[in-house]
Tab-separated table of C-alpha atoms and ligand atoms in Angstrom:
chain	number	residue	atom	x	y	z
U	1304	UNK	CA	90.337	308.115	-211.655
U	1305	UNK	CA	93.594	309.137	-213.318
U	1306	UNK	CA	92.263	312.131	-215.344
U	1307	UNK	CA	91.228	313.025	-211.479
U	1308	UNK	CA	95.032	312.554	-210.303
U	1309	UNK	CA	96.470	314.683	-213.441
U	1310	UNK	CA	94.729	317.602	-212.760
U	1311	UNK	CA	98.184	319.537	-210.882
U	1312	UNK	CA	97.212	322.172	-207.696
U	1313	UNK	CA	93.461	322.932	-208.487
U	1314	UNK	CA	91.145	323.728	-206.127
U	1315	UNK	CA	88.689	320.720	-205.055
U	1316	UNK	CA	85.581	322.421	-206.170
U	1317	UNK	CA	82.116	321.205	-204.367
U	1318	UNK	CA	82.138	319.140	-208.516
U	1319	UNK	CA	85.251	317.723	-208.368
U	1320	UNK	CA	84.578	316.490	-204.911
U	1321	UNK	CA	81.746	314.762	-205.961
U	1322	UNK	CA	83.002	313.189	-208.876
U	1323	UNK	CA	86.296	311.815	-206.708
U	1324	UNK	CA	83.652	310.485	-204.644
U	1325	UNK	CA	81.496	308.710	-207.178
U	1326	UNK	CA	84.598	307.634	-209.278
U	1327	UNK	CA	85.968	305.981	-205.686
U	1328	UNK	CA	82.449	303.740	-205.750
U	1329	UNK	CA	82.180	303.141	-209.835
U	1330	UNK	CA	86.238	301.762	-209.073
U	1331	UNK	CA	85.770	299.583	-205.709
U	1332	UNK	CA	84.144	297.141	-208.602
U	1333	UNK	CA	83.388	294.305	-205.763
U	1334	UNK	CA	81.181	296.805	-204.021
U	1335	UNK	CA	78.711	296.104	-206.329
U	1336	UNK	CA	78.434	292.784	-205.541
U	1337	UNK	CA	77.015	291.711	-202.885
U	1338	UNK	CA	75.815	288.225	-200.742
U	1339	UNK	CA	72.201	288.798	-200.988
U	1340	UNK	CA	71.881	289.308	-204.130
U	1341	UNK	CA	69.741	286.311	-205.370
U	1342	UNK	CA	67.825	286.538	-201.937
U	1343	UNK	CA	64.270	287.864	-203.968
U	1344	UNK	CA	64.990	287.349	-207.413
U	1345	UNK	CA	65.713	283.396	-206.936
U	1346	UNK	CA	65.736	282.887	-203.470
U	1347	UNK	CA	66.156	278.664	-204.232
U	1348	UNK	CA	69.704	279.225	-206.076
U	1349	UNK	CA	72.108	278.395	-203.399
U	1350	UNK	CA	70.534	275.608	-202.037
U	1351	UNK	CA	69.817	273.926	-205.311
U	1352	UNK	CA	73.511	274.395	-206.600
U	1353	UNK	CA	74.710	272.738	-203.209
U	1354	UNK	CA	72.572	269.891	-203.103
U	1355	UNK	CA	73.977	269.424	-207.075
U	1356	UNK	CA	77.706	269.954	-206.146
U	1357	UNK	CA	77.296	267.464	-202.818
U	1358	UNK	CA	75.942	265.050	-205.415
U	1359	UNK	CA	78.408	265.562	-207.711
U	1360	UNK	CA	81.002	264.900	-205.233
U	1361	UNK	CA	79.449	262.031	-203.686
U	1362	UNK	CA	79.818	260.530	-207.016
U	1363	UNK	CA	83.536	261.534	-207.343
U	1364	UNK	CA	85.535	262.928	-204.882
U	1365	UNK	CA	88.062	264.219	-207.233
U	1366	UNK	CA	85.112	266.570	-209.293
U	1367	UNK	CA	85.515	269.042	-206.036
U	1368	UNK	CA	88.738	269.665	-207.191
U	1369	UNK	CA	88.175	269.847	-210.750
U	1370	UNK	CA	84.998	272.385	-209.786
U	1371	UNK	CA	87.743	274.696	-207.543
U	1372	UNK	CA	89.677	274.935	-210.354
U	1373	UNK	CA	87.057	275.954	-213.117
U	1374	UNK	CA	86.377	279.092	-210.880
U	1375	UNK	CA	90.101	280.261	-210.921
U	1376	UNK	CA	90.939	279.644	-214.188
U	1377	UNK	CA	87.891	281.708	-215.112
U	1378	UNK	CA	88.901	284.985	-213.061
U	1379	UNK	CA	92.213	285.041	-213.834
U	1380	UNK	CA	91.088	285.966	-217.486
U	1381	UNK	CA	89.568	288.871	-218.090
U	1382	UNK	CA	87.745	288.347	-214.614
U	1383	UNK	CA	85.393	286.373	-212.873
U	1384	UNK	CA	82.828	286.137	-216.277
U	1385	UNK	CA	82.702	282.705	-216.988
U	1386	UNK	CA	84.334	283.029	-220.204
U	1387	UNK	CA	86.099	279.715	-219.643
U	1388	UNK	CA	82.286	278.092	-220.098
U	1389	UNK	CA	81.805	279.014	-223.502
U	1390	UNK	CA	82.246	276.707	-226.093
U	1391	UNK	CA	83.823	277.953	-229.816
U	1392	UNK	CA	87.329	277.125	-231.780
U	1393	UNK	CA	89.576	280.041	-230.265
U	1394	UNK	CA	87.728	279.962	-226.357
U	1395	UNK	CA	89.365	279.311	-223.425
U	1396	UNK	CA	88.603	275.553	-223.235
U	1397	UNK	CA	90.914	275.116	-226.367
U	1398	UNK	CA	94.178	276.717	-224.220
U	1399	UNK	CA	97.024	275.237	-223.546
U	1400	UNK	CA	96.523	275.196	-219.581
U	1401	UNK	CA	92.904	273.961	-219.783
U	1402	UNK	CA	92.595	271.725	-223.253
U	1403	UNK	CA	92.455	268.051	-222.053
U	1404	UNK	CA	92.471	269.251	-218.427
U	1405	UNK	CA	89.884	270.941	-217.324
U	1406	UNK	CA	86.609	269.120	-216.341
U	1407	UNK	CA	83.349	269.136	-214.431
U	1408	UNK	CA	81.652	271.246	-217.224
U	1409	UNK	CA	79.048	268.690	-217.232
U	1410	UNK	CA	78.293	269.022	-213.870
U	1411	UNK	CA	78.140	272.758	-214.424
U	1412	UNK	CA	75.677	272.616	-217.255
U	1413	UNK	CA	73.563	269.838	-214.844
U	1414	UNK	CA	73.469	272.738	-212.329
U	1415	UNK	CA	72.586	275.573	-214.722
U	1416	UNK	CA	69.702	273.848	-215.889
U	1417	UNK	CA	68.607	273.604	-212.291
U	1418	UNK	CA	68.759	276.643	-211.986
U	1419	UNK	CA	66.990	277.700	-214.658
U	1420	UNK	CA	64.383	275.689	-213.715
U	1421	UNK	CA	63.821	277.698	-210.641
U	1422	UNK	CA	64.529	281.028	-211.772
U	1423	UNK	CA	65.263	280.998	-215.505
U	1424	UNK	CA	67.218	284.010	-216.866
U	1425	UNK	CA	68.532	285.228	-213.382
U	1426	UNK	CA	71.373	283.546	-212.089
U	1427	UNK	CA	74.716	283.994	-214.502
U	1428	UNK	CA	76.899	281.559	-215.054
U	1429	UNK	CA	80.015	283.378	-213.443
U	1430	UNK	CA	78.263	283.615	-210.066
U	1431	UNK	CA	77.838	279.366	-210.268
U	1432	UNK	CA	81.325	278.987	-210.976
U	1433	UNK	CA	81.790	281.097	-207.835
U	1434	UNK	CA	79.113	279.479	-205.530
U	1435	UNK	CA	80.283	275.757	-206.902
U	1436	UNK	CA	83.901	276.755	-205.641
U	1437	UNK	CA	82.504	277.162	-202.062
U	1438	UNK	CA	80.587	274.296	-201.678
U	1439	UNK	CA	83.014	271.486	-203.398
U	1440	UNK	CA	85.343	273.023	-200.794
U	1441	UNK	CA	82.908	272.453	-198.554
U	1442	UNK	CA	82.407	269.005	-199.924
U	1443	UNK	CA	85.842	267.969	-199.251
U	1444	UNK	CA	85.997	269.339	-195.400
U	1445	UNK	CA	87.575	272.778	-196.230
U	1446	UNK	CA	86.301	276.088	-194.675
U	1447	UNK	CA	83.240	278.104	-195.795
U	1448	UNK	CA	83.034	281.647	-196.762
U	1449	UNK	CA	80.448	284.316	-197.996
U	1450	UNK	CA	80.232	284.158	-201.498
U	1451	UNK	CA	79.553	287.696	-203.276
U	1452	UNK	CA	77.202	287.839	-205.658
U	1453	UNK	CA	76.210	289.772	-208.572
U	1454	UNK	CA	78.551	288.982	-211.345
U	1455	UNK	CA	77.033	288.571	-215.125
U	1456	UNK	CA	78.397	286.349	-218.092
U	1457	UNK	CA	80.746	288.027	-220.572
U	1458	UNK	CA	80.033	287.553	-224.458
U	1459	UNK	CA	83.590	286.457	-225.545
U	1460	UNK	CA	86.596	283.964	-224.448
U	1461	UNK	CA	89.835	283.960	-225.766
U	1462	UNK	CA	92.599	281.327	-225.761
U	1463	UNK	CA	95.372	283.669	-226.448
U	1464	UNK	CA	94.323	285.169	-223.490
U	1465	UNK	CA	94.374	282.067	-221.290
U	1466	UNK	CA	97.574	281.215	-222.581
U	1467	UNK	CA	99.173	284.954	-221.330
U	1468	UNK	CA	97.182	284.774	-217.710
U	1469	UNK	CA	97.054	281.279	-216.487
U	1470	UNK	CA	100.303	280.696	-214.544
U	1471	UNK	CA	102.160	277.706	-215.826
U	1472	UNK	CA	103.834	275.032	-213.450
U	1473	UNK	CA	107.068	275.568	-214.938
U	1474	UNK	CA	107.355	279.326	-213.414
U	1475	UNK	CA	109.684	280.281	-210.557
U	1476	UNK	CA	108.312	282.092	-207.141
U	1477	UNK	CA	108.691	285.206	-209.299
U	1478	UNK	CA	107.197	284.394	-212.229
U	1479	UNK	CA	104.229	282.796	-209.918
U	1480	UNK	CA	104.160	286.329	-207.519
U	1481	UNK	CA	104.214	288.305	-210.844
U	1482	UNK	CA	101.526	286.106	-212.023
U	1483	UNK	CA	99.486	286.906	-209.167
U	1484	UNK	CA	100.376	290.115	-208.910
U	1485	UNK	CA	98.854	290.889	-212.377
U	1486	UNK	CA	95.792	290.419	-210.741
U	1487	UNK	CA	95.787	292.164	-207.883
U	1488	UNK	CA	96.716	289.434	-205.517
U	1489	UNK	CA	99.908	288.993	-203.247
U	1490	UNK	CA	102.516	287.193	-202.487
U	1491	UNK	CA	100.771	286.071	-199.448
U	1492	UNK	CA	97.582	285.124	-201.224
U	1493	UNK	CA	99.313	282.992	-203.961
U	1494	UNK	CA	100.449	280.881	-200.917
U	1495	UNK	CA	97.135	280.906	-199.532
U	1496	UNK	CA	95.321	279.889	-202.776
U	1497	UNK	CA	97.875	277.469	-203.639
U	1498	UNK	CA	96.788	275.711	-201.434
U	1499	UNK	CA	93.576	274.267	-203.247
U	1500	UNK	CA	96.367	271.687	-204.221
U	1501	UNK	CA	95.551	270.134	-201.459
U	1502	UNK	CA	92.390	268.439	-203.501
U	1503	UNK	CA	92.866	266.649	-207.238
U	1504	UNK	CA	95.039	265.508	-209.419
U	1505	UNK	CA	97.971	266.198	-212.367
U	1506	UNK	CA	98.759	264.651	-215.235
U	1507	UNK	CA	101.763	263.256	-216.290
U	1508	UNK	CA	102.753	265.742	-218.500
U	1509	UNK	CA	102.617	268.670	-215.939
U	1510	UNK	CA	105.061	266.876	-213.479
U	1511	UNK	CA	107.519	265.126	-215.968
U	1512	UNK	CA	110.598	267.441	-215.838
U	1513	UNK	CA	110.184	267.508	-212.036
U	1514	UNK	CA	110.388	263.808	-211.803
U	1515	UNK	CA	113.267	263.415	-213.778
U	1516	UNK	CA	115.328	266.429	-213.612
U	1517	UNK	CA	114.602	267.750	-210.442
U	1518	UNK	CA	116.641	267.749	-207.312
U	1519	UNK	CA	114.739	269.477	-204.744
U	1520	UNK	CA	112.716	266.452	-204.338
U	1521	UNK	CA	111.769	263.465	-201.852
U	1522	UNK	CA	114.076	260.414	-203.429
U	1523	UNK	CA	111.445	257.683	-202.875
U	1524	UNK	CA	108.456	260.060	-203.790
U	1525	UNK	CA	110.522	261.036	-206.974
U	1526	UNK	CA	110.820	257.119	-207.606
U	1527	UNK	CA	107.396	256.841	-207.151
U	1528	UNK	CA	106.297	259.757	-209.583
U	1529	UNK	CA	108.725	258.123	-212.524
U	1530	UNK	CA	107.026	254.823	-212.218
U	1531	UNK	CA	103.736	256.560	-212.717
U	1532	UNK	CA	104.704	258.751	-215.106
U	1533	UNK	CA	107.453	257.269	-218.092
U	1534	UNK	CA	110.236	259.775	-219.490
U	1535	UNK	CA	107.754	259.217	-222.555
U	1536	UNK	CA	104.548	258.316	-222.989
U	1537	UNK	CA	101.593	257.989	-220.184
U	1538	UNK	CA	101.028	261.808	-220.663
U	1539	UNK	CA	97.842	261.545	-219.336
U	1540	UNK	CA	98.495	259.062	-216.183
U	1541	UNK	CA	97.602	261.236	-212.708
U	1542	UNK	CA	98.694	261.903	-209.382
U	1543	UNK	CA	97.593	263.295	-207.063
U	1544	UNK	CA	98.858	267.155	-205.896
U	1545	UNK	CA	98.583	266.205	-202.159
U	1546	UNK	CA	100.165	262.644	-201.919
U	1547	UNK	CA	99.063	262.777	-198.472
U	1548	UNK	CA	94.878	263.190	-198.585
U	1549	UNK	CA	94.368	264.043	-202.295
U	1550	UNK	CA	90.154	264.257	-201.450
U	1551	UNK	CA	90.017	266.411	-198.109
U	1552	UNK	CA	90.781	269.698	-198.363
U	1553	UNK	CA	93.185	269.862	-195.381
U	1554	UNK	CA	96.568	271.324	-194.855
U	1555	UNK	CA	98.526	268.194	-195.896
U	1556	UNK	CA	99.923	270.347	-198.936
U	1557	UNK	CA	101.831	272.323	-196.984
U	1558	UNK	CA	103.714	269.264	-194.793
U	1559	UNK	CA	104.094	267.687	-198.179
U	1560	UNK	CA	106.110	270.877	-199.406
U	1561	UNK	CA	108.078	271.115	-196.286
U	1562	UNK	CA	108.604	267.630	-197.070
U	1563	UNK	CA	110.147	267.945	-200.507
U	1564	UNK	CA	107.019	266.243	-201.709
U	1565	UNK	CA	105.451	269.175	-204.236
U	1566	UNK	CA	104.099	267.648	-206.934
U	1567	UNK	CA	104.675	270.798	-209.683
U	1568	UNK	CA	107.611	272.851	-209.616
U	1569	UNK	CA	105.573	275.311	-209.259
U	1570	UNK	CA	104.116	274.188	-205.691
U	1571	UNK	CA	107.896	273.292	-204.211
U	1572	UNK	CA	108.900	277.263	-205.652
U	1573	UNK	CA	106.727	277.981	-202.261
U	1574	UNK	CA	109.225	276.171	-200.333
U	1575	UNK	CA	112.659	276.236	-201.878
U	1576	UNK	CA	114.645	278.912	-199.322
U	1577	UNK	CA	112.965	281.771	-200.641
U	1578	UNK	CA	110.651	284.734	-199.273
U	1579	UNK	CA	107.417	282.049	-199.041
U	1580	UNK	CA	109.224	279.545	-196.700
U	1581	UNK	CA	107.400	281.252	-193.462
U	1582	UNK	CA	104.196	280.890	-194.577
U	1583	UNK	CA	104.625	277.389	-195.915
U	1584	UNK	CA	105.927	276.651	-192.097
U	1585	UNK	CA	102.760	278.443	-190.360
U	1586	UNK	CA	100.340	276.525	-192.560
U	1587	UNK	CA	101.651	273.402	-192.399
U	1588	UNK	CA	101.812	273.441	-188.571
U	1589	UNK	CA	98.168	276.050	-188.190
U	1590	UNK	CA	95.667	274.230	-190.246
U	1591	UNK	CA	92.857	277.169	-189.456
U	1592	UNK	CA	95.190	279.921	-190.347
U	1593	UNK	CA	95.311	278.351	-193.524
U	1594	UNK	CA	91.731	277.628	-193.735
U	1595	UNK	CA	90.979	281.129	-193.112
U	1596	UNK	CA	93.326	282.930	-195.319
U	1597	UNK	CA	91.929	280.574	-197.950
U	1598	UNK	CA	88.791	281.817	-197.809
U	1599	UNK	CA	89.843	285.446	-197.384
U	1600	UNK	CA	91.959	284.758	-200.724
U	1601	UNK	CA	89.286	283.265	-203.050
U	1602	UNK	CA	86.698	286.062	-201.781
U	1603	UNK	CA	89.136	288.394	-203.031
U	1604	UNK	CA	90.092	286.263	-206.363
U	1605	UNK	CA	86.479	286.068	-206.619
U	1606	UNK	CA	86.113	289.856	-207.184
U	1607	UNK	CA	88.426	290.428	-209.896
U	1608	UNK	CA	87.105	292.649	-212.701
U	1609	UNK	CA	83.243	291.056	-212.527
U	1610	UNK	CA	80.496	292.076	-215.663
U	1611	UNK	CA	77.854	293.794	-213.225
U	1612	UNK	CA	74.837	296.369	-213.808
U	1613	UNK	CA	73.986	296.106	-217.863
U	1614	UNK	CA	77.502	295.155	-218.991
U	1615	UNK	CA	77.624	291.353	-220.328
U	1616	UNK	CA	74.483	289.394	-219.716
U	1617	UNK	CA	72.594	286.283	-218.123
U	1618	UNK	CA	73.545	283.387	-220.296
U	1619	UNK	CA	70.835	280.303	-220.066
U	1620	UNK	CA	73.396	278.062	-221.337
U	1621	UNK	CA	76.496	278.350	-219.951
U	1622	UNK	CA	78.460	276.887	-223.253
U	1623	UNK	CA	76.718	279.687	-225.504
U	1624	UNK	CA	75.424	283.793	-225.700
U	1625	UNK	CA	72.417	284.360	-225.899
N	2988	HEM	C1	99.853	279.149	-208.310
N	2988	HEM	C2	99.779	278.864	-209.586
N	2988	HEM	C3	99.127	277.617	-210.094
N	2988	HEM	C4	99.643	276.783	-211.024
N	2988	HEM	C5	100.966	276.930	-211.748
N	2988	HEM	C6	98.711	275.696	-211.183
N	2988	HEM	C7	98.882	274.634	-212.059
N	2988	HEM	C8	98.103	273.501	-212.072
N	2988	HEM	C9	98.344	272.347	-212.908
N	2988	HEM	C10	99.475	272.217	-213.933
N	2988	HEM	C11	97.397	271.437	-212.617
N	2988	HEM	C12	97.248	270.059	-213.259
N	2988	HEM	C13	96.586	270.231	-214.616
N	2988	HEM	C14	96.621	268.996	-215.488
N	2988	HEM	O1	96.991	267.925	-215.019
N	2988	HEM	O2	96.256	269.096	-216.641
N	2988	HEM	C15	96.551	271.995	-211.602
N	2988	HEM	C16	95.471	271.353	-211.037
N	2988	HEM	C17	94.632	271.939	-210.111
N	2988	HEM	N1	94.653	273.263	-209.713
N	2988	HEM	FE1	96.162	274.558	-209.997
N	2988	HEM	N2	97.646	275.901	-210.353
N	2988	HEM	C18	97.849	277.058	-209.674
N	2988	HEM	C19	96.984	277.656	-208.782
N	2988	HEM	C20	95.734	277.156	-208.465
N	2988	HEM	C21	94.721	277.873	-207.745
N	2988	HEM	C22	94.849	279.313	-207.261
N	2988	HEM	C23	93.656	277.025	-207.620
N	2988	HEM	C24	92.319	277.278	-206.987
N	2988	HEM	C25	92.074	278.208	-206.091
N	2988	HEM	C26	94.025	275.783	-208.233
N	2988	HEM	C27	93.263	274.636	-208.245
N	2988	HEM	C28	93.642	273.452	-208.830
N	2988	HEM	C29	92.959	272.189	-208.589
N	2988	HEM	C30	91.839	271.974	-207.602
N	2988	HEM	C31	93.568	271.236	-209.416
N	2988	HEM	C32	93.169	269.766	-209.582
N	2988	HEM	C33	92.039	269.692	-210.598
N	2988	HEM	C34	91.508	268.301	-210.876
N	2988	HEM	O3	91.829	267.332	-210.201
N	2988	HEM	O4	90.713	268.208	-211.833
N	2988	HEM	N3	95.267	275.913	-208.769
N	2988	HEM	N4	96.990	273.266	-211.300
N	2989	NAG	C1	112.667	283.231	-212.821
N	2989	NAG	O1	112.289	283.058	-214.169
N	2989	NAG	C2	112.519	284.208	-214.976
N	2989	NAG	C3	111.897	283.959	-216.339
N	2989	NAG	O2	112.112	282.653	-216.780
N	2989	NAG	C4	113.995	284.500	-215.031
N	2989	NAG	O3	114.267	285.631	-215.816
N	2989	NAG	C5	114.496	284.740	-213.623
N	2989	NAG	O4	115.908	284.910	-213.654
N	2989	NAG	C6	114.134	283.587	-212.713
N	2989	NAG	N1	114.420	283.967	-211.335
N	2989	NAG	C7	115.082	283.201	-210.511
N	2989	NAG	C8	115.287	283.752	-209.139
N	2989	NAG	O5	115.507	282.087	-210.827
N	2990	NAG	C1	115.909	266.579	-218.423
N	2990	NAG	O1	116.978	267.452	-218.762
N	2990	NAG	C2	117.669	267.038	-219.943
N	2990	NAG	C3	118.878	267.954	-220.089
N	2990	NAG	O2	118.476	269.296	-220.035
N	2990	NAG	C4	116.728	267.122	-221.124
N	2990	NAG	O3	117.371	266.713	-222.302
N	2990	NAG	C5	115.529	266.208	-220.859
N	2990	NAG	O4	114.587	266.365	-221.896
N	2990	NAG	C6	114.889	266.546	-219.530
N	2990	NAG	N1	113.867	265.539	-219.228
N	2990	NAG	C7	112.625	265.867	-218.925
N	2990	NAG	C8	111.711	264.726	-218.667
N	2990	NAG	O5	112.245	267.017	-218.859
C-alpha cells in the first residue's frame, strides 16, 4: 500500500489501477474471513463447541469469564492466532498479565479434541478461542453476534510480547486509549469491551493499591475490598469485577463505575471526569446499547491481524505445532 502512496503525480495506468485495487482486498485482512466458513468442511463445529462451553459453564459460572478473556488476550498479541494456547518456557502463558491468571485452557483442549473428533485437522485453534468467546457470553445472558471465521494457528508465542501489548490495570484513560489504539480500536470500543468486566473475577494482587491508596472509591466497598484482600499477603484471594452480578453478563459494570465501585483502576479511569464519562452514563442507563456495541467491538477485536490462506497452520493440539 505505501510504495502505492509514494509514487508523487503519476498517471494511474490501467496496472497501477489494478494493483491499488488488489492491494485494497490483500489489506481489508478480515475480508477474508468469513461466517460460513466451516459450513462444508466441518459443518458440526459450532454446535459441538457450544454444547462444550454451556457445559463448561453449567459447571462454573465464573469459566465464561475466564473463556472471554482467553480470546482477548490472544488478539491483542500479534493477532487473533492463538498464540496464548501454546505451551513452552518464553510463551505467552508465562507473562506477567496471564501467569497464575489465566484459565479455562482445559476446557479449551476438552473442546479441541471434540472437534477433532468431528473434523480432525480443520478447525484452528484461534477460530475456538473466537467461537468460545460468543457462546460463554451467551452462557451468561449477554448478546450474540456473528462470529467470522477463517483464522489459522500461528507457530510462535512470546512473553515479551504479552508483557508490551496486554494493557495493565495500573494505566490511566490514556495509557488504556493508547493501548487500544495500538490495535486499531477506539476510544469508544475500549469502553464497550470493557465491559466484559461485567463477568469474573480479580485477584488480590491486581486491586491492592486501589484498595488502599485510592480515593476515587465507594468508602464501604473500599472497606470491603481491604478485608478481602490484606495490605500483604492473600495475593491470590478474588473478587469479583462486577460486585453487583459477577455471573450475568449485564450492564451492572457500568452503574458500579458511576457508583465509585470499579474494581481496577483501570475500570474507574472510564469514569473519573474524563472524555469516557458519557458513555459510561448511556450504558449504565441503555443496557442494549451496550449489548450491541459489545458485540460490534469484539467482532472487530476479533479481526485483528488473523493467520489466513497458507500462512500459520491447523494445530491438532492447541498447546503444541504441529
Ligand atoms: C481495558 C483494559 C483491560 C485491563 C487493564 C484488564 C485487566 C484485567 C485484570 C487485571 C484482570 C484480573 C486478572 C487477575 O486477577 O489475575 C482481568 C480479568 C478479566 N478480564 Fe480484563 N482487562 C481489560 C480488558 C478486558 C477485555 C477487553 C476483556 C474481554 C473482552 C476482558 C475480560 C476479562 C474477564 C472476563 C476477566 C475475568 C476472568 C476470570 O474471572 O477468569 N478484559 N482483566
Ligand atoms: C498517564 O500515564 C502516563 C504514563 O504513566 C503519564 O505520562 C501521563 O502523564 C498520565 N496522564 C494523566 C492524564 O494522568
Ligand atoms: C500506598 O502508597 C504508599 C505511599 O506511596 C506506598 O508506600 C504503599 O506501598 C502503597 N500501598 C499499596 C497497597 O499500594
Amino acid at each position: 500500500m505505501a510504495s502505492h502512496r509514494s509514487i508523487p503525480y503519476s498517471i494511474p495506468s490501467t496496472t497501477t489501477k489494478f494493483c491499488l485495487l488488489f492491494s485494497l482486498l490483500v489489506g481489508m485482512s478480515s475480508a477474508q474471513l468469513s461466517s460460513t466458513f466451516y459450513d462444508t468442511s466441518c459443518p458440526k463445529a459450532l454446535s459441538t463447541i457450544k454444547t462444550a462451553v454451556d457445559a463448561a459453564v453449567k459447571k462454573e459460572a465464573r469459566m465464561g469469564a475466564s473463556l472471554l478473556r482467553l480470546h482477548f488476550h490472544d488478539c491483542f498479541v500479534n493477532g487473533c492466532d492463538a498464540s496464548v494456547l501454546l505451551d513452552g518456557t518464553n510463551s505467552e502463558k508465562t507473562a506477567a498479565p496471564n501467569t497464575g491468571s489465566l484459565r479455562g485452557f482445559d476446557v479449551i483442549d476438552t473442546i479441541k479434541s471434540q472437534v477433532e473428533s468431528v473434523c480432525a485437522g480443520v478447525v484452528s485453534c484461534a477460530d475456538i478461542l473466537a467461537v468460545v468467546a460468543r457462546d460463554s457470553v451467551v452462557a451468561l445472558s449477554g448478546p450474540s453476534w456473528t462470529v467470522q471465521l477463517g483464522r489459522r494457528d500461528s507457530t510462535t508465542s512470546s512473553a515479551s510480547d504479552a508483557n508490551s501489548n496486554i494493557p495493565a490495570p495500573t494505566l490511566n484513560l490514556s495509557g488504556l486509549i493508547t493501548s487500544f489504539s495500538n490495535k486499531g480500536l477506539t476510544a469508544n470500543e475500549l469502553v464497550a469491551l470493557s465491559g466484559a468486566h461485567t463477568i469474573g473475577q480479580a485477584r488480590c494482587t491486581t486491586f491492592r493499591a486501589r484498595a488502599y491508596n485510592e480515593t476515587n472509591i465507594d468508602s464501604s466497598y473500599k472497606t470491603s475490598l481491604q478485608s478481602k484482600c490484606p495490605s500483604t499477603g492473600g495475593d491470590n484471594n478474588l473478587s469479583p469485577l462486577d460486585v453487583t452480578s459477577p455471573t450475568t453478563f449485564d450492564n451492572a459494570y457500568f452503574t458500579n463505575l458511576k457508583n465509585k465501585k470499579g474494581l481496577l483502576h483501570s475500570d474507574q479511569q472510564l469514569y473519573n471526569g474524563g472524555s469516557t464519562d458519557s458513555q459510561v452514563d448511556t450504558y449504565s442507563s441503555n443496557s442494549a446499547t451496550f449489548k450491541t456495541d459489545f458485540a460490534n467491538a469484539i467482532v472487530k477485536m476479533g479481526n485483528i491481524s488473523p493467520l489466513t490462506g497458507t500462512s500459520g497452520q491447523i494445530r491438532t493440539n492447541c498447546r503444541k505445532t504441529n
